[in-house]
């Protein structure tokens, strides 16, 4: 099974996979040379996704691909399915779960700007949360901040607070009681988000459901867990992180 994200966010799905199938080897691909996708032009993301999947189809054929990235899935899942015979599992914001759980009937989709404004997310909101007030907030830098924290950089609380603060509402239309983590990077820093939240909320993410769906697919696991990046210089930068996450080795995925 291949887990694909623009960066480290897909690790939230890998951790959920391992919680359900401990020790299952996976192939992880981070498009580190293309990161971040959250503010990038759609045509650009789609072109990168096609180049990556094309390279994976040649070098690691016959593995299902989990698009462990909401931005990639909400924008490119359908075009990728149309272009490749590969079995894809997409990751989309857990709007339905939040709508089922919200007590105040007001919750926020916290995601990248691309995911927050996507037709896909808006359709999920219309389909599953018609009786809720749903605020969509595209955080411009939160994925990059999460990535930096995962790589060991320190981030001051005020910067993080300013980035996540606009996801919280308390006015005549109600009070936010849940936040959908609509970017796979965010669950990786959920403890930080919970600590800095202006009031306690329920955090909802889709990694467990995606892991369950991925494990239901027929697949032959690779011999060992490997992590691939798309920038040559990123092997050194990311190695410590991937070693700590149980990956046996790293390599560069060459794109044509
Ligand atoms: N992890 C990705 C997501 O789930 C996107 C992060 C980014 O590249 O901006 O949306």
mmCIF file of C-alpha atoms and ligand atoms in Angstrom:
data_model
loop_
_atom_site.group_PDB
_atom_site.id
_atom_site.type_symbol
_atom_site.label_atom_id
_atom_site.label_comp_id
_atom_site.label_asym_id
_atom_site.label_seq_id
_atom_site.Cartn_x
_atom_site.Cartn_y
_atom_site.Cartn_z
ATOM 1 C CA UNK A 1 0.000 0.000 0.000
ATOM 2 C CA UNK A 2 1.274 3.450 -0.932
ATOM 3 C CA UNK A 3 0.406 6.440 1.253
ATOM 4 C CA UNK A 4 0.763 9.709 -0.651
ATOM 5 C CA UNK A 5 0.738 13.250 0.727
ATOM 6 C CA UNK A 6 2.361 16.565 -0.083
ATOM 7 C CA UNK A 7 4.464 16.157 3.072
ATOM 8 C CA UNK A 8 4.300 14.490 6.465
ATOM 9 C CA UNK A 9 0.527 14.750 6.948
ATOM 10 C CA UNK A 10 -0.117 11.227 5.686
ATOM 11 C CA UNK A 11 1.655 9.983 8.792
ATOM 12 C CA UNK A 12 -1.625 10.534 10.643
ATOM 13 C CA UNK A 13 -3.109 7.878 8.344
ATOM 14 C CA UNK A 14 -0.037 5.623 8.748
ATOM 15 C CA UNK A 15 -0.394 5.796 12.530
ATOM 16 C CA UNK A 16 -4.091 4.883 12.238
ATOM 17 C CA UNK A 17 -3.178 1.999 9.915
ATOM 18 C CA UNK A 18 -0.645 0.710 12.410
ATOM 19 C CA UNK A 19 -3.161 0.985 15.223
ATOM 20 C CA UNK A 20 -5.336 -1.414 13.238
ATOM 21 C CA UNK A 21 -2.618 -3.571 11.667
ATOM 22 C CA UNK A 22 0.531 -3.274 13.742
ATOM 23 C CA UNK A 23 3.789 -3.822 11.860
ATOM 24 C CA UNK A 24 2.190 -3.740 8.417
ATOM 25 C CA UNK A 25 4.894 -2.346 6.100
ATOM 26 C CA UNK A 26 3.840 0.634 3.972
ATOM 27 C CA UNK A 27 5.383 2.752 1.242
ATOM 28 C CA UNK A 28 5.145 6.441 2.094
ATOM 29 C CA UNK A 29 5.533 9.129 -0.548
ATOM 30 C CA UNK A 30 5.890 12.811 0.395
ATOM 31 C CA UNK A 31 5.976 15.331 -2.444
ATOM 32 C CA UNK A 32 8.392 17.454 -0.474
ATOM 33 C CA UNK A 33 9.518 19.350 -3.590
ATOM 34 C CA UNK A 34 5.908 20.356 -4.248
ATOM 35 C CA UNK A 35 4.889 21.111 -0.647
ATOM 36 C CA UNK A 36 2.622 22.855 0.289
ATOM 37 C CA UNK A 37 -0.431 22.143 -1.882
ATOM 38 C CA UNK A 38 -2.829 24.175 0.235
ATOM 39 C CA UNK A 39 -2.536 27.469 -1.648
ATOM 40 C CA UNK A 40 -1.331 26.097 -4.961
ATOM 41 C CA UNK A 41 -3.093 26.434 -8.269
ATOM 42 C CA UNK A 42 -5.355 23.480 -9.109
ATOM 43 C CA UNK A 43 -3.784 22.792 -12.537
ATOM 44 C CA UNK A 44 -0.389 22.730 -10.929
ATOM 45 C CA UNK A 45 -1.396 20.239 -8.215
ATOM 46 C CA UNK A 46 -3.120 18.042 -10.761
ATOM 47 C CA UNK A 47 -0.058 18.007 -13.007
ATOM 48 C CA UNK A 48 2.184 17.046 -10.062
ATOM 49 C CA UNK A 49 -0.233 14.336 -8.956
ATOM 50 C CA UNK A 50 -0.218 12.829 -12.459
ATOM 51 C CA UNK A 51 3.587 12.841 -12.597
ATOM 52 C CA UNK A 52 3.825 11.197 -9.171
ATOM 53 C CA UNK A 53 1.231 8.515 -9.864
ATOM 54 C CA UNK A 54 2.845 7.861 -13.217
ATOM 55 C CA UNK A 55 6.241 7.347 -11.524
ATOM 56 C CA UNK A 56 4.657 5.100 -8.872
ATOM 57 C CA UNK A 57 2.881 3.009 -11.511
ATOM 58 C CA UNK A 58 6.277 2.258 -13.056
ATOM 59 C CA UNK A 59 8.472 1.833 -9.983
ATOM 60 C CA UNK A 60 5.956 0.355 -7.509
ATOM 61 C CA UNK A 61 3.191 -1.166 -9.623
ATOM 62 C CA UNK A 62 0.165 -3.017 -8.255
ATOM 63 C CA UNK A 63 -0.054 -1.171 -4.959
ATOM 64 C CA UNK A 64 -3.282 0.666 -4.106
ATOM 65 C CA UNK A 65 -2.634 4.373 -3.455
ATOM 66 C CA UNK A 66 -4.118 6.128 -0.447
ATOM 67 C CA UNK A 67 -4.291 9.844 -1.176
ATOM 68 C CA UNK A 68 -3.645 10.760 2.458
ATOM 69 C CA UNK A 69 -4.169 14.419 1.679
ATOM 70 C CA UNK A 70 -7.497 16.213 1.709
ATOM 71 C CA UNK A 71 -6.282 18.846 -0.742
ATOM 72 C CA UNK A 72 -5.189 16.243 -3.274
ATOM 73 C CA UNK A 73 -8.335 14.175 -2.793
ATOM 74 C CA UNK A 74 -10.893 16.965 -2.952
ATOM 75 C CA UNK A 75 -9.260 18.437 -6.070
ATOM 76 C CA UNK A 76 -7.755 15.483 -7.949
ATOM 77 C CA UNK A 77 -9.313 12.156 -6.932
ATOM 78 C CA UNK A 78 -11.752 12.042 -9.850
ATOM 79 C CA UNK A 79 -9.223 13.097 -12.545
ATOM 80 C CA UNK A 80 -6.687 10.562 -11.188
ATOM 81 C CA UNK A 81 -9.282 7.778 -11.237
ATOM 82 C CA UNK A 82 -10.086 8.702 -14.820
ATOM 83 C CA UNK A 83 -6.430 8.724 -15.866
ATOM 84 C CA UNK A 84 -5.027 5.606 -14.103
ATOM 85 C CA UNK A 85 -6.281 2.040 -13.525
ATOM 86 C CA UNK A 86 -4.778 2.162 -9.988
ATOM 87 C CA UNK A 87 -7.051 1.619 -7.000
ATOM 88 C CA UNK A 88 -7.243 4.936 -5.101
ATOM 89 C CA UNK A 89 -8.564 5.637 -1.613
ATOM 90 C CA UNK A 90 -9.315 9.326 -1.038
ATOM 91 C CA UNK A 91 -9.277 11.334 2.196
ATOM 92 C CA UNK A 92 -12.003 13.909 2.605
ATOM 93 C CA UNK A 93 -13.066 16.060 5.575
ATOM 94 C CA UNK A 94 -15.192 14.224 8.165
ATOM 95 C CA UNK A 95 -18.191 16.561 7.767
ATOM 96 C CA UNK A 96 -20.730 13.781 8.206
ATOM 97 C CA UNK A 97 -19.242 12.643 11.536
ATOM 98 C CA UNK A 98 -19.104 16.213 12.863
ATOM 99 C CA UNK A 99 -22.721 16.841 11.875
ATOM 100 C CA UNK A 100 -23.764 13.643 13.670
ATOM 101 C CA UNK A 101 -21.935 14.656 16.862
ATOM 102 C CA UNK A 102 -22.345 18.427 17.168
ATOM 103 C CA UNK A 103 -24.522 19.481 20.083
ATOM 104 C CA UNK A 104 -24.585 23.228 19.337
ATOM 105 C CA UNK A 105 -25.145 22.467 15.618
ATOM 106 C CA UNK A 106 -22.276 24.791 14.753
ATOM 107 C CA UNK A 107 -18.907 23.468 13.713
ATOM 108 C CA UNK A 108 -15.926 24.492 11.588
ATOM 109 C CA UNK A 109 -14.118 22.881 8.713
ATOM 110 C CA UNK A 110 -10.473 23.768 9.398
ATOM 111 C CA UNK A 111 -8.486 22.924 6.280
ATOM 112 C CA UNK A 112 -6.115 24.299 3.684
ATOM 113 C CA UNK A 113 -7.501 27.215 1.639
ATOM 114 C CA UNK A 114 -7.907 24.867 -1.367
ATOM 115 C CA UNK A 115 -9.858 22.235 0.591
ATOM 116 C CA UNK A 116 -11.961 24.779 2.483
ATOM 117 C CA UNK A 117 -13.130 26.400 -0.745
ATOM 118 C CA UNK A 118 -13.434 23.225 -2.825
ATOM 119 C CA UNK A 119 -16.685 22.178 -4.494
ATOM 120 C CA UNK A 120 -16.156 18.756 -2.922
ATOM 121 C CA UNK A 121 -16.177 20.143 0.644
ATOM 122 C CA UNK A 122 -19.149 22.383 -0.099
ATOM 123 C CA UNK A 123 -21.058 19.401 -1.479
ATOM 124 C CA UNK A 124 -20.293 17.369 1.681
ATOM 125 C CA UNK A 125 -21.585 20.238 3.824
ATOM 126 C CA UNK A 126 -24.763 20.551 1.745
ATOM 127 C CA UNK A 127 -25.332 16.781 1.803
ATOM 128 C CA UNK A 128 -24.597 15.976 5.452
ATOM 129 C CA UNK A 129 -24.800 19.169 7.502
ATOM 130 C CA UNK A 130 -27.830 21.004 6.163
ATOM 131 C CA UNK A 131 -29.157 21.571 9.695
ATOM 132 C CA UNK A 132 -25.862 22.954 11.056
ATOM 133 C CA UNK A 133 -24.042 26.257 10.779
ATOM 134 C CA UNK A 134 -20.772 25.211 9.167
ATOM 135 C CA UNK A 135 -17.918 27.701 8.948
ATOM 136 C CA UNK A 136 -15.160 26.849 6.490
ATOM 137 C CA UNK A 137 -11.797 28.314 7.342
ATOM 138 C CA UNK A 138 -8.795 27.873 5.103
ATOM 139 C CA UNK A 139 -5.721 28.336 7.307
ATOM 140 C CA UNK A 140 -2.969 29.668 5.017
ATOM 141 C CA UNK A 141 0.055 28.316 6.919
ATOM 142 C CA UNK A 142 -1.084 25.732 9.447
ATOM 143 C CA UNK A 143 0.068 22.698 7.414
ATOM 144 C CA UNK A 144 3.535 24.218 7.003
ATOM 145 C CA UNK A 145 3.609 25.008 10.723
ATOM 146 C CA UNK A 146 2.651 21.422 11.579
ATOM 147 C CA UNK A 147 5.346 20.154 9.215
ATOM 148 C CA UNK A 148 7.932 22.391 10.894
ATOM 149 C CA UNK A 149 6.901 21.204 14.358
ATOM 150 C CA UNK A 150 7.160 17.568 13.245
ATOM 151 C CA UNK A 151 10.658 18.261 11.964
ATOM 152 C CA UNK A 152 11.661 19.601 15.364
ATOM 153 C CA UNK A 153 11.378 23.367 14.876
ATOM 154 C CA UNK A 154 9.886 25.439 17.642
ATOM 155 C CA UNK A 155 6.843 27.522 16.901
ATOM 156 C CA UNK A 156 5.650 30.185 19.282
ATOM 157 C CA UNK A 157 2.152 29.898 20.695
ATOM 158 C CA UNK A 158 1.034 33.349 19.497
ATOM 159 C CA UNK A 159 1.791 32.531 15.852
ATOM 160 C CA UNK A 160 -0.158 29.280 16.109
ATOM 161 C CA UNK A 161 -3.025 30.945 17.976
ATOM 162 C CA UNK A 162 -3.328 33.611 15.275
ATOM 163 C CA UNK A 163 -3.427 30.902 12.603
ATOM 164 C CA UNK A 164 -6.111 28.730 14.233
ATOM 165 C CA UNK A 165 -8.126 31.436 16.036
ATOM 166 C CA UNK A 166 -10.408 32.279 13.087
ATOM 167 C CA UNK A 167 -11.837 28.738 13.260
ATOM 168 C CA UNK A 168 -13.676 29.540 16.505
ATOM 169 C CA UNK A 169 -17.012 31.354 16.550
ATOM 170 C CA UNK A 170 -19.283 32.440 19.361
ATOM 171 C CA UNK A 171 -22.013 34.836 18.272
ATOM 172 C CA UNK A 172 -25.720 35.095 17.535
ATOM 173 C CA UNK A 173 -25.460 32.133 15.128
ATOM 174 C CA UNK A 174 -24.140 29.823 17.860
ATOM 175 C CA UNK A 175 -20.909 28.568 19.384
ATOM 176 C CA UNK A 176 -18.422 26.291 17.654
ATOM 177 C CA UNK A 177 -18.355 22.973 19.506
ATOM 178 C CA UNK A 178 -16.416 20.836 17.007
ATOM 179 C CA UNK A 179 -13.586 21.322 14.553
ATOM 180 C CA UNK A 180 -13.131 19.065 11.550
ATOM 181 C CA UNK A 181 -9.406 18.623 10.963
ATOM 182 C CA UNK A 182 -9.643 18.706 7.171
ATOM 183 C CA UNK A 183 -5.906 18.427 6.524
ATOM 184 C CA UNK A 184 -3.922 15.318 7.395
ATOM 185 C CA UNK A 185 -1.158 17.435 8.921
ATOM 186 C CA UNK A 186 -3.386 18.747 11.693
ATOM 187 C CA UNK A 187 -3.967 15.527 13.700
ATOM 188 C CA UNK A 188 -0.177 15.311 14.028
ATOM 189 C CA UNK A 189 -0.273 18.435 16.213
ATOM 190 C CA UNK A 190 -3.657 17.834 17.829
ATOM 191 C CA UNK A 191 -2.207 18.158 21.343
ATOM 192 C CA UNK A 192 -0.851 21.632 20.482
ATOM 193 C CA UNK A 193 -4.165 22.660 18.887
ATOM 194 C CA UNK A 194 -6.108 21.460 21.943
ATOM 195 C CA UNK A 195 -3.793 23.349 24.284
ATOM 196 C CA UNK A 196 -4.170 26.615 22.354
ATOM 197 C CA UNK A 197 -7.912 26.417 21.619
ATOM 198 C CA UNK A 198 -9.876 29.330 23.171
ATOM 199 C CA UNK A 199 -12.360 26.775 24.578
ATOM 200 C CA UNK A 200 -12.597 22.981 24.513
ATOM 201 C CA UNK A 201 -14.038 21.521 21.315
ATOM 202 C CA UNK A 202 -14.392 18.060 19.813
ATOM 203 C CA UNK A 203 -11.731 17.423 17.166
ATOM 204 C CA UNK A 204 -12.919 15.266 14.300
ATOM 205 C CA UNK A 205 -10.646 13.694 11.727
ATOM 206 C CA UNK A 206 -10.921 10.960 9.144
ATOM 207 C CA UNK A 207 -7.671 9.020 9.596
ATOM 208 C CA UNK A 208 -9.208 6.030 11.364
ATOM 209 C CA UNK A 209 -11.933 5.660 8.739
ATOM 210 C CA UNK A 210 -9.408 5.999 5.896
ATOM 211 C CA UNK A 211 -7.196 3.354 7.498
ATOM 212 C CA UNK A 212 -10.158 0.978 7.806
ATOM 213 C CA UNK A 213 -11.100 1.552 4.165
ATOM 214 C CA UNK A 214 -7.501 1.073 2.999
ATOM 215 C CA UNK A 215 -7.133 -2.177 4.935
ATOM 216 C CA UNK A 216 -10.296 -3.543 3.344
ATOM 217 C CA UNK A 217 -8.619 -3.462 -0.081
ATOM 218 C CA UNK A 218 -6.886 -6.583 -1.333
ATOM 219 C CA UNK A 219 -3.176 -5.820 -1.304
ATOM 220 C CA UNK A 220 0.207 -7.428 -0.836
ATOM 221 C CA UNK A 221 2.276 -5.472 1.685
ATOM 222 C CA UNK A 222 5.816 -4.528 0.630
ATOM 223 C CA UNK A 223 8.734 -6.318 2.308
ATOM 224 C CA UNK A 224 9.616 -3.315 4.489
ATOM 225 C CA UNK A 225 8.442 0.222 5.138
ATOM 226 C CA UNK A 226 10.127 2.771 2.882
ATOM 227 C CA UNK A 227 9.695 6.539 2.693
ATOM 228 C CA UNK A 228 10.180 8.500 -0.533
ATOM 229 C CA UNK A 229 10.595 12.243 -0.997
ATOM 230 C CA UNK A 230 10.679 14.180 -4.251
ATOM 231 C CA UNK A 231 13.495 16.602 -3.424
ATOM 232 C CA UNK A 232 17.053 15.211 -3.343
ATOM 233 C CA UNK A 233 18.111 17.447 -0.460
ATOM 234 C CA UNK A 234 15.061 16.359 1.579
ATOM 235 C CA UNK A 235 16.381 12.865 2.345
ATOM 236 C CA UNK A 236 18.766 14.276 4.926
ATOM 237 C CA UNK A 237 16.188 16.724 6.260
ATOM 238 C CA UNK A 238 13.453 14.109 6.809
ATOM 239 C CA UNK A 239 15.503 11.021 7.669
ATOM 240 C CA UNK A 240 15.383 11.398 11.432
ATOM 241 C CA UNK A 241 11.636 11.795 11.390
ATOM 242 C CA UNK A 242 10.998 8.764 9.185
ATOM 243 C CA UNK A 243 13.428 6.589 11.147
ATOM 244 C CA UNK A 244 11.589 7.495 14.326
ATOM 245 C CA UNK A 245 8.305 6.563 12.623
ATOM 246 C CA UNK A 246 9.619 3.060 11.887
ATOM 247 C CA UNK A 247 10.641 3.384 8.221
ATOM 248 C CA UNK A 248 13.552 1.121 7.312
ATOM 249 C CA UNK A 249 15.014 3.447 4.700
ATOM 250 C CA UNK A 250 14.461 6.492 2.500
ATOM 251 C CA UNK A 251 14.955 7.262 -1.173
ATOM 252 C CA UNK A 252 14.141 9.906 -3.765
ATOM 253 C CA UNK A 253 11.200 9.312 -6.083
ATOM 254 C CA UNK A 254 12.358 10.613 -9.456
ATOM 255 C CA UNK A 255 9.661 12.369 -11.477
ATOM 256 C CA UNK A 256 9.899 12.654 -15.257
HETATM 257 N N1 LIG B 1 -1.825 17.331 4.165
HETATM 258 C C1 LIG B 1 -2.517 18.001 3.149
HETATM 259 C C2 LIG B 1 -4.030 17.933 3.318
HETATM 260 O O1 LIG B 1 -4.529 17.000 3.916
HETATM 261 C C3 LIG B 1 -2.108 19.346 2.637
HETATM 262 C C4 LIG B 1 -1.008 20.133 3.200
HETATM 263 C C5 LIG B 1 -0.462 21.105 2.150
HETATM 264 O O2 LIG B 1 0.273 20.628 1.287
HETATM 265 O O3 LIG B 1 -0.817 22.284 2.187
HETATM 266 O O4 LIG B 1 -4.737 18.757 2.835
#
